[in-house]
XYZ file of C-alpha atoms in Angstrom:
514
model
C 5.275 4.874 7.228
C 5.204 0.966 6.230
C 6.633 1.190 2.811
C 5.700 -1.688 0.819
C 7.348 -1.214 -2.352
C 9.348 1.690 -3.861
C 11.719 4.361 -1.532
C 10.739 7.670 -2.126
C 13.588 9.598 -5.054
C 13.862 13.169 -5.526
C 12.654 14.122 -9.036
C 14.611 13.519 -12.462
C 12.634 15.281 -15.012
C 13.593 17.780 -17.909
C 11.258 19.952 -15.758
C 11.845 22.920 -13.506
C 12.843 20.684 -10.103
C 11.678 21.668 -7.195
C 12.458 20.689 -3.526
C 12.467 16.977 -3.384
C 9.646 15.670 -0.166
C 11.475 14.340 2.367
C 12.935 10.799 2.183
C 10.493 8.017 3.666
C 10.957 5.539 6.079
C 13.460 3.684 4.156
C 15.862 7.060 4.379
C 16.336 9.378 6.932
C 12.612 10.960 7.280
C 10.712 8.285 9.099
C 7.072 8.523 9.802
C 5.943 11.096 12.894
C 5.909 8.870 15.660
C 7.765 5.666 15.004
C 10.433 7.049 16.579
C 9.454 6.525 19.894
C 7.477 3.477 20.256
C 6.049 3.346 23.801
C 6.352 -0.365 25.110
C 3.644 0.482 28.160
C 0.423 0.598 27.041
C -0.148 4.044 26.388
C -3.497 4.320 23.675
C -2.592 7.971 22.521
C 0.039 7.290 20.324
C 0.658 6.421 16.565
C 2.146 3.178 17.187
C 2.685 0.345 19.677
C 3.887 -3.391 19.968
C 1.634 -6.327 19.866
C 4.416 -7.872 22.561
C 5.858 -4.808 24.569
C 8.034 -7.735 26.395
C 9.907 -9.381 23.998
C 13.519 -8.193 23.896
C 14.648 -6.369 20.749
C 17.073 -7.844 18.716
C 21.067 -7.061 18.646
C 23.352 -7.856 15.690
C 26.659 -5.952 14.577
C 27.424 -4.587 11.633
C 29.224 -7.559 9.952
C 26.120 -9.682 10.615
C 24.152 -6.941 9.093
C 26.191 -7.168 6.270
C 26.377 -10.428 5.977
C 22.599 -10.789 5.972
C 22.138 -8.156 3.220
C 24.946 -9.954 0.722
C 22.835 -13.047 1.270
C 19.648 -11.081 0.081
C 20.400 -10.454 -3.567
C 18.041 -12.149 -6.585
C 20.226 -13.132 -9.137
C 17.552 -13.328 -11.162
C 16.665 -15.354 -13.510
C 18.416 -17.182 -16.788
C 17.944 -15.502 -20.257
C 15.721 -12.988 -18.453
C 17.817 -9.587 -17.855
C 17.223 -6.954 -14.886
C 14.525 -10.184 -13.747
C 12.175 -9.567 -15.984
C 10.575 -11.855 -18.149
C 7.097 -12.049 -20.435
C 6.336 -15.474 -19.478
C 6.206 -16.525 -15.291
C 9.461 -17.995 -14.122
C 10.935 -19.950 -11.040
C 11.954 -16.819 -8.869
C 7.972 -15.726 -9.805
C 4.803 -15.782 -7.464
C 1.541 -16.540 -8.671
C -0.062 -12.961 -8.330
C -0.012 -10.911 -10.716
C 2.928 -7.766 -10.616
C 0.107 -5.268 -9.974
C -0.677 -6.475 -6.319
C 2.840 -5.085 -5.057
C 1.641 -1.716 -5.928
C -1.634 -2.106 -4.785
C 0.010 -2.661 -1.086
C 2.157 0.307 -1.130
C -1.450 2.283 -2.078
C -3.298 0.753 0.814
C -0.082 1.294 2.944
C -0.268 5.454 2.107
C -3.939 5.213 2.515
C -4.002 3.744 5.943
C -0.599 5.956 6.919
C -1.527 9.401 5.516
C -0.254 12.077 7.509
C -1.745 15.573 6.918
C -0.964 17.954 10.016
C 0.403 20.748 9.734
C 4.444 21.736 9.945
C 3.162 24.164 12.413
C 1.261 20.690 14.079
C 4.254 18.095 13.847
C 6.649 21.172 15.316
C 4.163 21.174 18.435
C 3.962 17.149 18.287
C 7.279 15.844 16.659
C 6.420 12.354 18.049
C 2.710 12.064 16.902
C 1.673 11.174 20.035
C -1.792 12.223 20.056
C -1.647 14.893 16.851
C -2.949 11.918 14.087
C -5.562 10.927 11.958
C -7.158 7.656 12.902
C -5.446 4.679 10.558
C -8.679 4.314 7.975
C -9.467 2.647 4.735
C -10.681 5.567 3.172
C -9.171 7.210 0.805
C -8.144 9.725 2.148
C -4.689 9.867 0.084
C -7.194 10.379 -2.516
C -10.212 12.388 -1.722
C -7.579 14.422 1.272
C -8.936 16.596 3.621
C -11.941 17.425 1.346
C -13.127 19.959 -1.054
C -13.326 22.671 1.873
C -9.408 22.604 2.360
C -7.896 20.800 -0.374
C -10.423 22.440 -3.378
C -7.383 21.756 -5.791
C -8.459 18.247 -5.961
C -12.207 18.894 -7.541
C -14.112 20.166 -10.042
C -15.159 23.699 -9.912
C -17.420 23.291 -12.400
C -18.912 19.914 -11.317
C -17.312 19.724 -7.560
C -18.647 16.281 -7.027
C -15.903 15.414 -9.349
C -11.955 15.012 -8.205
C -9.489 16.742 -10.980
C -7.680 14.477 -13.742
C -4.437 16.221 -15.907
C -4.107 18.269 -18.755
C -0.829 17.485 -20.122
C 1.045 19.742 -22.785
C 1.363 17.705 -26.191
C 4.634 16.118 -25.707
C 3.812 14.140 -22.842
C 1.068 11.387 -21.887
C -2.365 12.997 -22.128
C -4.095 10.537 -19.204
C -1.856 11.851 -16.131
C -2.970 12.865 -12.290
C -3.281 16.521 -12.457
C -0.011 18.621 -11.731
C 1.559 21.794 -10.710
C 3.615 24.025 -13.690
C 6.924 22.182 -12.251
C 5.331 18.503 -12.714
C 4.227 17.357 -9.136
C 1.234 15.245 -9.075
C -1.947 17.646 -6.722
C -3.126 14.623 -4.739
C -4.247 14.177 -1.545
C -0.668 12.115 -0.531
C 2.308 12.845 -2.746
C 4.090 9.522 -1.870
C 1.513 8.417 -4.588
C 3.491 10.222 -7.231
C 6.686 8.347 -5.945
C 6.990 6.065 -9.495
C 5.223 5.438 -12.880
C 3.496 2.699 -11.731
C 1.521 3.946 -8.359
C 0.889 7.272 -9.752
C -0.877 5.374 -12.714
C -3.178 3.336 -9.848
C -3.761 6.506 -7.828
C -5.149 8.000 -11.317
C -7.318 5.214 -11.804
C -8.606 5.358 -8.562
C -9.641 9.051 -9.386
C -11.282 8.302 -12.300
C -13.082 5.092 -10.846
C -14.213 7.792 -8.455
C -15.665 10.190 -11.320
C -17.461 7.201 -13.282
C -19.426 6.165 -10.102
C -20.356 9.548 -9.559
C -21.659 9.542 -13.349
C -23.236 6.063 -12.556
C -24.764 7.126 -9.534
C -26.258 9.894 -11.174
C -28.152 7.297 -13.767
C -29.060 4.771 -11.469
C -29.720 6.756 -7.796
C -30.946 3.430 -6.494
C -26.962 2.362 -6.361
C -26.764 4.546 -2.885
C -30.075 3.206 -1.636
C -29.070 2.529 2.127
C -26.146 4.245 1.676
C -25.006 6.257 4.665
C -22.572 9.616 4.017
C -19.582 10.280 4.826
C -18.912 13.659 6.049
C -15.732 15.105 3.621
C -14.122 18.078 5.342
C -17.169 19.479 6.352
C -18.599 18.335 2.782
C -21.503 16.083 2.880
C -24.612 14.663 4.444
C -27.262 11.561 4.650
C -30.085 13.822 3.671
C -30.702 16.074 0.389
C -33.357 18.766 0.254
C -33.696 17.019 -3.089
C -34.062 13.619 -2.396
C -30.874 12.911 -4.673
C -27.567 11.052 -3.573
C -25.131 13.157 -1.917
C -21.468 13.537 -2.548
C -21.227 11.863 0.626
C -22.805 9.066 -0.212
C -20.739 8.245 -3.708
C -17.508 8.697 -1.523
C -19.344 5.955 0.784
C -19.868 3.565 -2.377
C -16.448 4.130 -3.782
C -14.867 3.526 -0.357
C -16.544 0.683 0.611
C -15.882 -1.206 -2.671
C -12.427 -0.153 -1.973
C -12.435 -1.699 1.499
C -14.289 -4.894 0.349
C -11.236 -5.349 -2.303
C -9.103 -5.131 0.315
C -10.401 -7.264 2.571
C -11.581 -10.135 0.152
C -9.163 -9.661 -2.776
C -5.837 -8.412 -1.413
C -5.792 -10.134 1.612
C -6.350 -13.724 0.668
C -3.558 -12.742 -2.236
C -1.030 -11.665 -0.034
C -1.749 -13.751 3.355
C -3.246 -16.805 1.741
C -7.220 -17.167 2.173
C -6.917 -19.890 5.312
C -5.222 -17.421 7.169
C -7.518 -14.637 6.383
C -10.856 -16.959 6.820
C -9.716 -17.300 10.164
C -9.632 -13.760 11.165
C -12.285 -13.018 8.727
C -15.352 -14.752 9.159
C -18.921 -15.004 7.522
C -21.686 -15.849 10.446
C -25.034 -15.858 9.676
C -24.334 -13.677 6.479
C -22.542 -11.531 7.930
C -18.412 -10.583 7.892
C -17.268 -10.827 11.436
C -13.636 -10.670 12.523
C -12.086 -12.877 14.736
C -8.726 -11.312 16.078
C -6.361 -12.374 18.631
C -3.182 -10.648 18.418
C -4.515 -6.884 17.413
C -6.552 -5.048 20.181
C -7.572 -1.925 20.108
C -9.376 -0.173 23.563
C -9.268 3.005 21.886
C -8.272 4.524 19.309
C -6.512 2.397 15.951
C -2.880 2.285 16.497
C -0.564 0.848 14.386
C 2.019 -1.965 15.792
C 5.971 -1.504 15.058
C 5.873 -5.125 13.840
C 3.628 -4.469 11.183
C 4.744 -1.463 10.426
C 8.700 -2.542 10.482
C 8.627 -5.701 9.140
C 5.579 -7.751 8.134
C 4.427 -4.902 5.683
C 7.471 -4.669 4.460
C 6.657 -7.698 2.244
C 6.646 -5.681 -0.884
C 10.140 -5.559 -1.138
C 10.620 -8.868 -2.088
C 7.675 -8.882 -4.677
C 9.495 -5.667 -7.169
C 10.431 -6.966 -10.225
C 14.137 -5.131 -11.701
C 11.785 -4.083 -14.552
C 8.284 -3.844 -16.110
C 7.019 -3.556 -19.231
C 4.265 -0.595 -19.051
C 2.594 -1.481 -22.701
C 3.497 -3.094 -26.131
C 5.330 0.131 -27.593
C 7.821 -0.100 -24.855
C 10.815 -2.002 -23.967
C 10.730 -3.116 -20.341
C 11.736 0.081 -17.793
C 13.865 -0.822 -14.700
C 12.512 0.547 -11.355
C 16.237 2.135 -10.789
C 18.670 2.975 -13.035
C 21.975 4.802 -12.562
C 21.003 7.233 -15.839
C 17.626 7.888 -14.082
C 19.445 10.993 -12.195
C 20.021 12.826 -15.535
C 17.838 11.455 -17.455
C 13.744 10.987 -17.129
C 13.217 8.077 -19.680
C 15.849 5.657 -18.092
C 13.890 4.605 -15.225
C 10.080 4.434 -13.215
C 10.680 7.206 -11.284
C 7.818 9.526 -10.502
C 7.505 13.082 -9.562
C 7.453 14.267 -13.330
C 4.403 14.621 -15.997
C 4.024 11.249 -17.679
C 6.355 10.427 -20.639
C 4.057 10.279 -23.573
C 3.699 6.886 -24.794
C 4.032 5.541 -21.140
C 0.556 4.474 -20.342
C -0.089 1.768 -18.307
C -2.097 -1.766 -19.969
C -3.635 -3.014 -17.127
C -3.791 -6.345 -18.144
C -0.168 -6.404 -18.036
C -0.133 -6.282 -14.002
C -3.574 -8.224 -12.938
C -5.521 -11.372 -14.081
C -9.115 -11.137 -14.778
C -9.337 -8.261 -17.497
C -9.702 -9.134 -21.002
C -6.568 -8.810 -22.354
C -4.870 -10.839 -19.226
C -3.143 -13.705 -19.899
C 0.593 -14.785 -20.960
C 1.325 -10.829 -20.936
C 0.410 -10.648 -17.081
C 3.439 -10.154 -15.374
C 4.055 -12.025 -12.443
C 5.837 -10.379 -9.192
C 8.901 -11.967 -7.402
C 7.653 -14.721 -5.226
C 8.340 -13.840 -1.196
C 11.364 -14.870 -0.174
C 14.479 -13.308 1.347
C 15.947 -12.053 -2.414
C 15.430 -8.629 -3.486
C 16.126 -7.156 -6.845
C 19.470 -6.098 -7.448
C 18.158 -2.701 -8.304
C 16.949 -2.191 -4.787
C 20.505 -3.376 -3.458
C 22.038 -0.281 -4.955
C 19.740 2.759 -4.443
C 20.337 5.976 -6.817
C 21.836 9.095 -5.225
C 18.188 10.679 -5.533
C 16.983 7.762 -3.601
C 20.166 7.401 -0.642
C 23.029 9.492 -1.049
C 25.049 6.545 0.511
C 23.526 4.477 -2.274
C 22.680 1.849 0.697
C 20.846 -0.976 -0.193
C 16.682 -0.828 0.813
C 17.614 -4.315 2.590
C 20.443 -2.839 4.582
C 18.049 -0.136 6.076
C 15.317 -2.289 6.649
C 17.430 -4.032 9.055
C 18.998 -1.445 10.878
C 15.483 0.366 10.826
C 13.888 -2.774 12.642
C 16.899 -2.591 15.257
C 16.561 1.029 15.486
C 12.755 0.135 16.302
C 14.172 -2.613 18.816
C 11.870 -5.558 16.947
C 12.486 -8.536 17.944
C 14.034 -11.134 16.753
C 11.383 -13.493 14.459
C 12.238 -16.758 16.173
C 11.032 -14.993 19.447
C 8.338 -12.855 18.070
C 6.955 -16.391 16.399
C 7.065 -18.467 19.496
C 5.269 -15.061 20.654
C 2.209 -15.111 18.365
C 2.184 -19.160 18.645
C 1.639 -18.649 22.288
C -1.145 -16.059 21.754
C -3.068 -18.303 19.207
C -2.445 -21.349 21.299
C -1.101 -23.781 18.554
C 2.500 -25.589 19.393
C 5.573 -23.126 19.524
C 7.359 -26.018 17.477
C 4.714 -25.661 14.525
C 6.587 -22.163 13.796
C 9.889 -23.287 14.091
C 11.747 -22.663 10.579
C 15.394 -22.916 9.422
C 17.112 -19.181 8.536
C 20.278 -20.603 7.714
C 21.480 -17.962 10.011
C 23.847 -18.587 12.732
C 22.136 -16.387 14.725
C 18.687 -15.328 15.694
C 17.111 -13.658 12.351
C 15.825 -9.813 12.254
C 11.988 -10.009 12.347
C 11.525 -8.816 8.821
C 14.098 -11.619 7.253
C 12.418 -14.305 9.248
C 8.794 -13.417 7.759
C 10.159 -13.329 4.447
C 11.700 -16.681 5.010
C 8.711 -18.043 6.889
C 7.186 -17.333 3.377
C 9.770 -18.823 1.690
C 9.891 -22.268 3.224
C 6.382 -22.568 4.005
C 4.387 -21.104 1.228
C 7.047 -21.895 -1.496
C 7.495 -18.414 -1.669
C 3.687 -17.792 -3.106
C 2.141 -15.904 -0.134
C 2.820 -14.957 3.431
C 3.625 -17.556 5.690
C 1.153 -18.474 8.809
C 3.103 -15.550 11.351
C 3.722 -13.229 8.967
C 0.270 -13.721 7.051
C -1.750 -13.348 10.296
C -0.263 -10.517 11.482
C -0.843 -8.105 8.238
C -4.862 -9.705 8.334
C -4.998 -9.273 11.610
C -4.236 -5.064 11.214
C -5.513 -4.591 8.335
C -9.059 -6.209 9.202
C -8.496 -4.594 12.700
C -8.823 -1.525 10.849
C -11.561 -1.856 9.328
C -13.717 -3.607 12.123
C -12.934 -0.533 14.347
C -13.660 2.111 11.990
C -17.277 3.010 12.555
C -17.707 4.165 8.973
C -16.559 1.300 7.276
C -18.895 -1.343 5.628
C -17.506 -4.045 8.193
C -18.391 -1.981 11.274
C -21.372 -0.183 9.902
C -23.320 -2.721 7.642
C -21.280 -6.374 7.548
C -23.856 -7.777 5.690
C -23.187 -5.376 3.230
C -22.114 -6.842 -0.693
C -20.908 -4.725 -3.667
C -23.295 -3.328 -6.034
C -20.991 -2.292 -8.801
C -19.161 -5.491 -10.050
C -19.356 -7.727 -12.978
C -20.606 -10.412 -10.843
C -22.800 -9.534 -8.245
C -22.025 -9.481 -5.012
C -18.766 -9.619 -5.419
C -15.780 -6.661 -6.612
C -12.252 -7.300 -7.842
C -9.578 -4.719 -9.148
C -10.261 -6.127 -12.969
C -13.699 -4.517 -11.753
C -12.487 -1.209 -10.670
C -9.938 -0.961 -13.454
C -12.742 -1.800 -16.003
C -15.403 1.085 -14.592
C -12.056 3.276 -14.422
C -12.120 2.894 -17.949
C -8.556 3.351 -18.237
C -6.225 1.208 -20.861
C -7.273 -2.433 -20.161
């Protein structure tokens, strides 16, 4: 999977445990399939290269290490475990909440649903998959048909929230008797923080429904999308479908993607050139990410340019103004449930998240908008010293990054750059950047570095920028139900301004704590 932020813990909770999901990419469970990257051009697999020829990159272990010492953030003066209410040096300009937003698009676009009878007939994921979409499927899973614990039996149309016991929050996803979040993707119970956005996205869900409902016009045009069976463009009653809403909700959700996380993260040159309006229409233009088939996703995306979100975690957060800020790690988190962000558990009562606190544009946003870490090649310290929960080696996350992208046989970024300079036909020596390294630079430290020196840290740099716009609008543009493939003249319907959709939108028709 292309972890963005967080590495998957077992549970700490006060709560009856249960068996902890298997440790993500960053541990010893790696997605199905990126295993064994083919570098022939096989089109039935999970993943491929966007340069099969390039040779992968070789270091030892003291140049590992080396490399990992040199990837600590101090932090910052008078501002403990990096945090700090006002922006700093060692900040970005985007607001906190966009680091989380990534690692929700990352499980949305990497969900994995088959069977344990399925991945023990197809441990590689070679052909057993779904197809890489924007659609929510972490969300709305395989439907109501087979996943009914997500909806409504009353009102079916509308996906489940919580119903806590007093003594914890009482706006929570809705869980088992031990705790664990029923969603469609459980990574999205991983911390405090995600589990909070993948809530909001359920209620967003439920208040278009109820909007829809009102105004039926809203899905005028509209096509449905089939939900496990669930769903279809016509009604015997001439009233929108549930196929249709899911078609509104996901579509919004794809154009905030593509026109409000993108130019955030990659920096909107880079994403106007692989994203481009023509005769009022969105059109992509993409040169490094070709699909003849089937959506695939490439090893350098998924092992290093994604990875981005590692340098964007803050030490600690501050959730709302009754708390003190919460580090994302803490030794005490193993024993006990209110010393750290860790997920898997009900939802601490007084924990709710004020959303102004991690974007710009809502009402209260302002001063008390935290900022993330700016991308460079620092990482919080708290990520440089995993719990037990999280790696029983207590590794650091930027220690198996690297050894995962050598395991994957990257390349090396100086190569992989003169690589995608060559492909987009601008001079190899406009690419060229100083690693202070006295050797050739694992892909994911270069990109992070490309960001640093070129972007002053406050996006992507032009490589590593391109290559997450190019995917992610790849996507899209080949997934026939999306609004880019199916209607790219399309324009949102349900935002403040119109024609246009933001998160402050989404979070705002959520109507959770602003």
């Amino acid at each position: 999977m292309t972890e963005a932020t967080i590495p998957e813990p077992q549970p700490a909770s006060p709560e009856p445990s249960a068996a902890a999901p298997p440790a993500d990419a960053h541990g010893a469970m790696p997605t199905r399939g990126i295993g064994n990257v083919p570098r022939s051009s096989i089109e039935t697999g999970k993943f491929g290269r966007l340069f099969r020829g390039l040779p992968p990159l070789a270091l030892d272990e003291s140049q590992i290490q080396n490399l990992v010492n040199m990837m600590v953030d101090p932090g910052d003066v008078g501002a403990p475990g990096g945090w700090s209410p006002t922006p700093t040096p060692s900040d970005a300009g985007i607001a906190a909440g966009w680091t989380y937003l990534a690692q929700f698009i990352d499980h949305d676009i990497t969900f994995d649903p088959t069977s344990m009878l399925d991945q023990a007939n197809d441990p590689d994921a070679l052909e057993n998959f779904r197809t890489p979409r924007f659609d929510l499927d972490s969300v709305y899973g395989l439907g109501p048909t087979a996943n009914p614990w997500l909806y409504d039996h009353n009102d079916p149309d509308m996906l489940l929230l919580g119903v806590n016991p007093p003594e914890f929050a009482q706006r929570d996803l809705n869980r088992n008797h031990q705790g664990r979040a029923l969603i469609g993707d459980p990574r999205n119970d991983v911390h405090v923080i995600l589990s909070q956005l993948h809530l909001a996205f359920v209620e967003f869900h439920n208040q278009v429904v109820r909007k829809v409902r009102q105004q039926p016009d809203l899905v005028t045009g509209v096509p449905a999308t089939p939900i496990g069976g669930w769903g279809s463009s016509t009604s015997a009653s001439d009233q929108p479908t549930f196929g249709q809403v899911v078609t509104l909700v996901r579509w919004h959700y794809q154009w905030l993607v593509l026109r409000g996380f993108l130019p955030a993260i990659c920096g909107p040159d880079v994403v106007n050139a692989v994203l481009q309006v023509k005769k009022g229409k969105l059109d992509a233009e993409l040169k490094l990410y070709n699909v003849r088939r089937k959506p695939w996703m490439p090893a350098e995306f998924s092992g290093a340019a994604y990875r981005f979100g590692h340098s964007l975690v803050r030490d600690a957060y501050l959730l709302n103004g009754g708390l003190s800020p919460l580090p994302v790690f803490s030794s005490a988190g193993d024993g006990d449930s209110h010393a750290d962000l860790r997920g898997f558990r009900r939802l601490p009562a007084g924990w709710d998240i004020e959303w102004h606190r991690f974007f710009d544009g809502l009402p209260g946003s302002g001063t008390d908008t935290q900022r993330a870490r700016r991308f460079d090649t620092r990482i919080a310290p708290g990520l440089h010293n995993l719990p037990a929960s999280v790696d029983a080696m207590r590794r650091s996350l930027a220690l198996l990054n690297i050894k995962r992208g050598i395991a994957l046989e990257l390349p090396s970024g100086e190569d992989f750059a003169a690589a995608v300079a060559g492909k987009l036909r601008i001079d190899t020596g406009s690419v060229r950047i100083e690693t202070g390294l006295p050797h050739p630079a694992p892909l994911w430290f270069w990109l992070l570095k490309e960001a640093e020196v070129t972007r002053d840290g406050q996006s992507l740099g032009p490589i590593g920028g391109r290559v997450v716009a190019e995917v992610l609008v790849g996507l899209a543009q080949n997934d026939p139900s999306s609004f880019l493939k199916a209607q790219p003249d399309w324009v949102p319907t349900l935002g403040a301004t119109p024609g246009e959709f933001t998160i402050a939108d989404l979070l705002a028709i959520a109507q959770v704590t602003l």
